[in-house]
Coordinates of C-alpha atoms in Angstrom, one line a residue:
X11 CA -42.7 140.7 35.4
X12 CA -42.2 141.7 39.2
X13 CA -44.1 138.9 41.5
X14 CA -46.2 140.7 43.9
X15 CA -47.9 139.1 46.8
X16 CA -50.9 140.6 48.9
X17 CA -50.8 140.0 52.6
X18 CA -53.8 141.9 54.6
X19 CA -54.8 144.2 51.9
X20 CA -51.2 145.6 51.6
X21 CA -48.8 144.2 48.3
X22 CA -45.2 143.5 49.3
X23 CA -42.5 142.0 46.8
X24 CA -41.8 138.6 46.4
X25 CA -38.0 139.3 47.5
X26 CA -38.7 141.6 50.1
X27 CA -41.0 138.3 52.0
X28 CA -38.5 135.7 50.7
X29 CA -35.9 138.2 52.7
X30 CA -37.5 138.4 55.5
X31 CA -38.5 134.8 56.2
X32 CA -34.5 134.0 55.4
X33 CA -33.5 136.9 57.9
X34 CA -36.1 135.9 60.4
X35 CA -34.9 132.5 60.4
X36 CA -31.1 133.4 61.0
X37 CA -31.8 136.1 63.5
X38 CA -33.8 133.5 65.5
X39 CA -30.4 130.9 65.2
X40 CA -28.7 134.6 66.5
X41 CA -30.6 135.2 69.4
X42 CA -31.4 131.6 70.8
X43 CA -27.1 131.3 70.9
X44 CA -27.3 134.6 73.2
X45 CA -28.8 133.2 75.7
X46 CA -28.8 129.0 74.8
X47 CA -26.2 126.8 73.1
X48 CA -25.9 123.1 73.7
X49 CA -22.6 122.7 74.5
X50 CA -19.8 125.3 76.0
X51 CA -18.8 126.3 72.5
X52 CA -15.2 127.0 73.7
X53 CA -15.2 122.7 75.5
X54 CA -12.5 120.7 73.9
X55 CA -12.9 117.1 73.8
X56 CA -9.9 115.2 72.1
X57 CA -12.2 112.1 71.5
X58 CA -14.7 114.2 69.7
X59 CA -11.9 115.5 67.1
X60 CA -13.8 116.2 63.8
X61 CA -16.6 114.0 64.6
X62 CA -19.2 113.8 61.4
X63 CA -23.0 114.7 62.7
X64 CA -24.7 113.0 65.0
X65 CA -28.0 113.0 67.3
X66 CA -25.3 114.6 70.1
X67 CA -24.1 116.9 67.4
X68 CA -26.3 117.7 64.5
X69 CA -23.5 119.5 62.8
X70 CA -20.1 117.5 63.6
X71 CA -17.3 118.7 65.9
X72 CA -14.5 120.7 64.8
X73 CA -10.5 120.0 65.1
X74 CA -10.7 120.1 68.8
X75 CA -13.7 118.6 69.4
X76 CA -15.7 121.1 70.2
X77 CA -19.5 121.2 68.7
X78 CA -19.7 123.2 65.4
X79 CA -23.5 124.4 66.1
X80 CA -22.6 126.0 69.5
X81 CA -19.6 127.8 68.0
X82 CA -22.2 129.1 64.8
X83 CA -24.7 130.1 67.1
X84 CA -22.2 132.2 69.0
X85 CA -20.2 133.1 66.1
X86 CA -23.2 134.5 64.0
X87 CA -24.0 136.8 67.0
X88 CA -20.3 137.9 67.3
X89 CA -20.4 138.4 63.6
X90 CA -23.6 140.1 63.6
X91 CA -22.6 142.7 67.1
X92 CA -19.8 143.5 65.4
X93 CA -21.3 144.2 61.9
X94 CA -23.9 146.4 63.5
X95 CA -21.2 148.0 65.2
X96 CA -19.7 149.0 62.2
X97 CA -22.9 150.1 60.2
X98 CA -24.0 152.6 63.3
X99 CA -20.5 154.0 63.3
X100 CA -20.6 154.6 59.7
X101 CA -24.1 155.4 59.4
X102 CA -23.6 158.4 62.3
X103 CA -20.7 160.0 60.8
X104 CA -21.8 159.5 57.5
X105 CA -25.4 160.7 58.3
X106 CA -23.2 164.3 59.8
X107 CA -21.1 164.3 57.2
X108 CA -23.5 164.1 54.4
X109 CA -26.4 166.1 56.0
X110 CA -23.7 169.3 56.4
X111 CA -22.1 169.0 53.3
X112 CA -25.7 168.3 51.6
X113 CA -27.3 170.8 53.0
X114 CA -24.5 174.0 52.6
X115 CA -23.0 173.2 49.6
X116 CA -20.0 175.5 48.4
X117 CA -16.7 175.3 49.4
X118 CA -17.9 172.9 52.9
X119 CA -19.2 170.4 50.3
X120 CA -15.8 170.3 47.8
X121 CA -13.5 169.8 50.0
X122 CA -14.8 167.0 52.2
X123 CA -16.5 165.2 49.4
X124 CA -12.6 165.6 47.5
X125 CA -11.4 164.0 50.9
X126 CA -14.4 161.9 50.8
X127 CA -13.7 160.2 47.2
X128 CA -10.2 159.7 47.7
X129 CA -11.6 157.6 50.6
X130 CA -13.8 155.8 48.5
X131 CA -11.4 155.2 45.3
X132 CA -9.1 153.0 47.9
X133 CA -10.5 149.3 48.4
X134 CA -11.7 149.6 52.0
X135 CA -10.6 145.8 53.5
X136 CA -7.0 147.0 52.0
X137 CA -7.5 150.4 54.4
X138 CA -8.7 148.1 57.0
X139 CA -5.6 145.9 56.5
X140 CA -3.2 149.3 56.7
X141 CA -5.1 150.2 60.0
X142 CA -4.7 146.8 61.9
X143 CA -1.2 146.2 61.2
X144 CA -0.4 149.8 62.6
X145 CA -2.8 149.7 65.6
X146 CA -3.0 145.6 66.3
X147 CA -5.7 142.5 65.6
X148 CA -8.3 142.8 67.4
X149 CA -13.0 142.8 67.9
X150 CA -12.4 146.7 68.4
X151 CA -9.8 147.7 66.1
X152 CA -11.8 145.9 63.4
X153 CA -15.2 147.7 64.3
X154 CA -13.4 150.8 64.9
X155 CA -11.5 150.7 61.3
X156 CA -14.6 149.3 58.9
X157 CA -16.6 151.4 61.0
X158 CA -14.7 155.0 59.7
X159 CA -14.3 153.2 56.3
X160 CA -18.1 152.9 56.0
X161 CA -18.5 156.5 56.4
X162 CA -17.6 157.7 53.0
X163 CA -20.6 155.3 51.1
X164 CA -23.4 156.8 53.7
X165 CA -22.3 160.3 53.3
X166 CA -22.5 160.3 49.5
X167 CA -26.1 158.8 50.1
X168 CA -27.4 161.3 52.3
X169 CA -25.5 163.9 50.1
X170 CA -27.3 163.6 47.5
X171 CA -31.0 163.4 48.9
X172 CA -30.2 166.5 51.0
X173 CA -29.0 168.3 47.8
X174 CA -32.7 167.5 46.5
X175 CA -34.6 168.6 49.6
X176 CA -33.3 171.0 50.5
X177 CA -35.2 173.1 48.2
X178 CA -38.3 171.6 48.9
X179 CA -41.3 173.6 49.9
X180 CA -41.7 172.0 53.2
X181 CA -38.0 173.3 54.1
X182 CA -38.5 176.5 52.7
X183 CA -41.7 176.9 54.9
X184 CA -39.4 176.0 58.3
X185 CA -37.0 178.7 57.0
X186 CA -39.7 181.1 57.1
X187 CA -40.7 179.9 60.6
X188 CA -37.2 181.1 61.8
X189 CA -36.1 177.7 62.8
X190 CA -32.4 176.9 62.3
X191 CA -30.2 174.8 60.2
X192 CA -29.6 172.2 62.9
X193 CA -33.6 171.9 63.1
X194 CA -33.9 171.5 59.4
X195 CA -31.6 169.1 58.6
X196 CA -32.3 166.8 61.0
X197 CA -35.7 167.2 62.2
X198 CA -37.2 168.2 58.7
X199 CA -34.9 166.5 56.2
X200 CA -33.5 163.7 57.8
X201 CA -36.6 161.3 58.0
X202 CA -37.2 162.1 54.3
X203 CA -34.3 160.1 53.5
X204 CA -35.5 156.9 55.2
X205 CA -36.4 155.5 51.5
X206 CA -32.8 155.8 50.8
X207 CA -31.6 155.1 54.3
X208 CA -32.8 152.2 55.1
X209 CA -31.8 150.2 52.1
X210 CA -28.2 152.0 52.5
X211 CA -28.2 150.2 56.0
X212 CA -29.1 146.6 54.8
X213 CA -26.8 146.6 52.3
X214 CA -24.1 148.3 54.5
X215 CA -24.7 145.3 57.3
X216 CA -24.1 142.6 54.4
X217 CA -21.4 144.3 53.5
X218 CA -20.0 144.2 57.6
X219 CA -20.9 141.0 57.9
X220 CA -18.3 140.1 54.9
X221 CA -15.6 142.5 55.4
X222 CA -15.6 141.0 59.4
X223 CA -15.4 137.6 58.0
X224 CA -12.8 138.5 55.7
X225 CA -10.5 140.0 57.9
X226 CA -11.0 137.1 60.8
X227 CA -10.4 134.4 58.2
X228 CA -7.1 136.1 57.5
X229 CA -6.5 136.2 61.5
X230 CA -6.8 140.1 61.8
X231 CA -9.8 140.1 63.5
X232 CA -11.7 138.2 66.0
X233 CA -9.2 136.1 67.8
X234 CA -9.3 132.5 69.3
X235 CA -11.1 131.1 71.0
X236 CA -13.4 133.4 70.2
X237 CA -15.8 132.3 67.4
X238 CA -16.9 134.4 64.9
X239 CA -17.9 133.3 61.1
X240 CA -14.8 134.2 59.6
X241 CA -12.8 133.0 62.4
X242 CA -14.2 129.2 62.1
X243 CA -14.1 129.5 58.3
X244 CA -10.5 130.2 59.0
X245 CA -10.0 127.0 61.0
X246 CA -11.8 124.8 59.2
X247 CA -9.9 125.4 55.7
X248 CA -7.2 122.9 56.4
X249 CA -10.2 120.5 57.0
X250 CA -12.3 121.1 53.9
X251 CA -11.7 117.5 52.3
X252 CA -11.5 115.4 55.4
X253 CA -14.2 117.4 57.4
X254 CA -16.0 119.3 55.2
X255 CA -19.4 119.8 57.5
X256 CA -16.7 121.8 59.2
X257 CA -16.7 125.2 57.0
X258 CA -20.0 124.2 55.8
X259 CA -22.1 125.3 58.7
X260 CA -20.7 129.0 59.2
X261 CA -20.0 129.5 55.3
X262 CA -24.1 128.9 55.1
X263 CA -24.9 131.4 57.6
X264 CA -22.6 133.8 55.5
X265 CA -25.1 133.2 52.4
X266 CA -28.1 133.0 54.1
X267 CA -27.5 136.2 56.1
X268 CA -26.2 138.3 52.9
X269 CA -28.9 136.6 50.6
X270 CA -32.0 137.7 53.1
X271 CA -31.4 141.0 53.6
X272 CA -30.3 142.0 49.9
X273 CA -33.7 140.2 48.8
X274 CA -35.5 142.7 51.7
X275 CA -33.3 145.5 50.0
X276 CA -34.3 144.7 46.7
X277 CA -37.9 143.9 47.5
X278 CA -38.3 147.7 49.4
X279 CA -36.9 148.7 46.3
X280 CA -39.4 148.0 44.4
X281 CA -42.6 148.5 46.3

């Protein structure tokens, strides 16, 4: 039975407010550490080495003694720039891509979705791996790689709800009206897809937000002394018995993050 709540005469999902209270609550940690963090997050202090938490540091030092919660605070917003990077990248192209290949059909539509499967049959952090050994490590190679990789998944989504609208009445009405196929498809057509869109969006950002901290834990992406999630998950994995609050803090924001908005994608879902 779906839980439904009732908030000011409108009934939302129980996910889709569990989501956003999660989400709110990590995007606030996010954008108090762009403009406030305790400490220097990138302050070594040999005395402090792997210091448990304190009052002076509510969630321990790391390996060099610099304080874990300053380096989350800055390394969720690194994570989170970088992932949005990567969706808006995708979600563009993509949005082109699957709004001409939607909307035309015919020989347009076989051979870039036959290109665009190929794409999507190949695991896309091994594609990512393939493009930053050939072109470096790197905050703008990784954006730049995930971000073309992402473009296949948002083009198959729009695709397909531009294959169904496209005959709609309301586009058959512009046609009439002389206006042209630029118009159509993205004044007409376009924000009919939102229902589709936006979910595609959430789910693409938790997916950014993983493949960044996979690549960065394997030291291809975000580079010291930069922080990033998967960057102090990296560091902190020789550390795990001896220091565990160490991984603890960033691997949390990792769940938290992913957890919120799949429960707001879920939740919209099912409105």
């Amino acid at each position: 039975m779906k839980k439904m709540v009732k908030i000011k005469g409108k009934t939302y999902h129980l996910n889709y407010i569990l989501g956003l209270v999660i989400t709110s609550l990590v995007l606030l940690i996010v954008i108090i550490g762009f403009f406030y963090t305790p400490y220097d997050p990138n302050t070594m202090n040999a005395a402090l080495k792997n210091s448990p938490p304190s009052l002076m540091h509510p969630l321990g030092t790391d390996n060099f003694g610099r304080d874990i919660l300053s380096r989350v605070m800055v390394g969720a917003g690194t994570t989170y720039v970088i992932a949005v990077s990567i969706v808006l990248i995708g979600a563009f192209f993509g949005t082109v891509v699957g709004a001409l290949t939607g909307y035309f059909g015919g020989w347009l539509d076989e051979v870039i979705m036959r290109f665009n499967d190929v794409l999507t049959a190949i695991p896309s952090i091994l594609l990512a791996l393939v493009f930053v050994s050939i072109f470096g490590t790197g905050t703008y190679n990784i954006i730049f790689a995930l971000g073309i990789l992402f473009v296949p998944s948002y083009a198959r989504v729009i695709r397909s709800e531009f294959i169904v609208l496209r005959e709609r009445d309301f586009v058959n009405n512009a046609k009439l009206m002389g206006a042209g196929s630029l118009r159509i498809m993205f004044i007409h057509i376009l924000p009919n897809t939102r229902n589709v869109l936006i979910p595609a969006l959430l789910i693409g950002f938790n997916n950014a937000v993983l493949a960044e901290a996979g690549l960065s834990y394997l030291g291809l992406g975000v580079q010291p002394p930069q922080a990033s999630l998967g960057r102090m998950l990296s560091e902190a994995q020789s550390y795990l018995l001896d220091s565990p609050w160490y991984a603890l803090a960033p691997g949390l924001m990792i769940i938290l993050t992913v957890l919120g908005f799949s429960l707001i994608s879920g939740g919209m879902g099912n409105d």
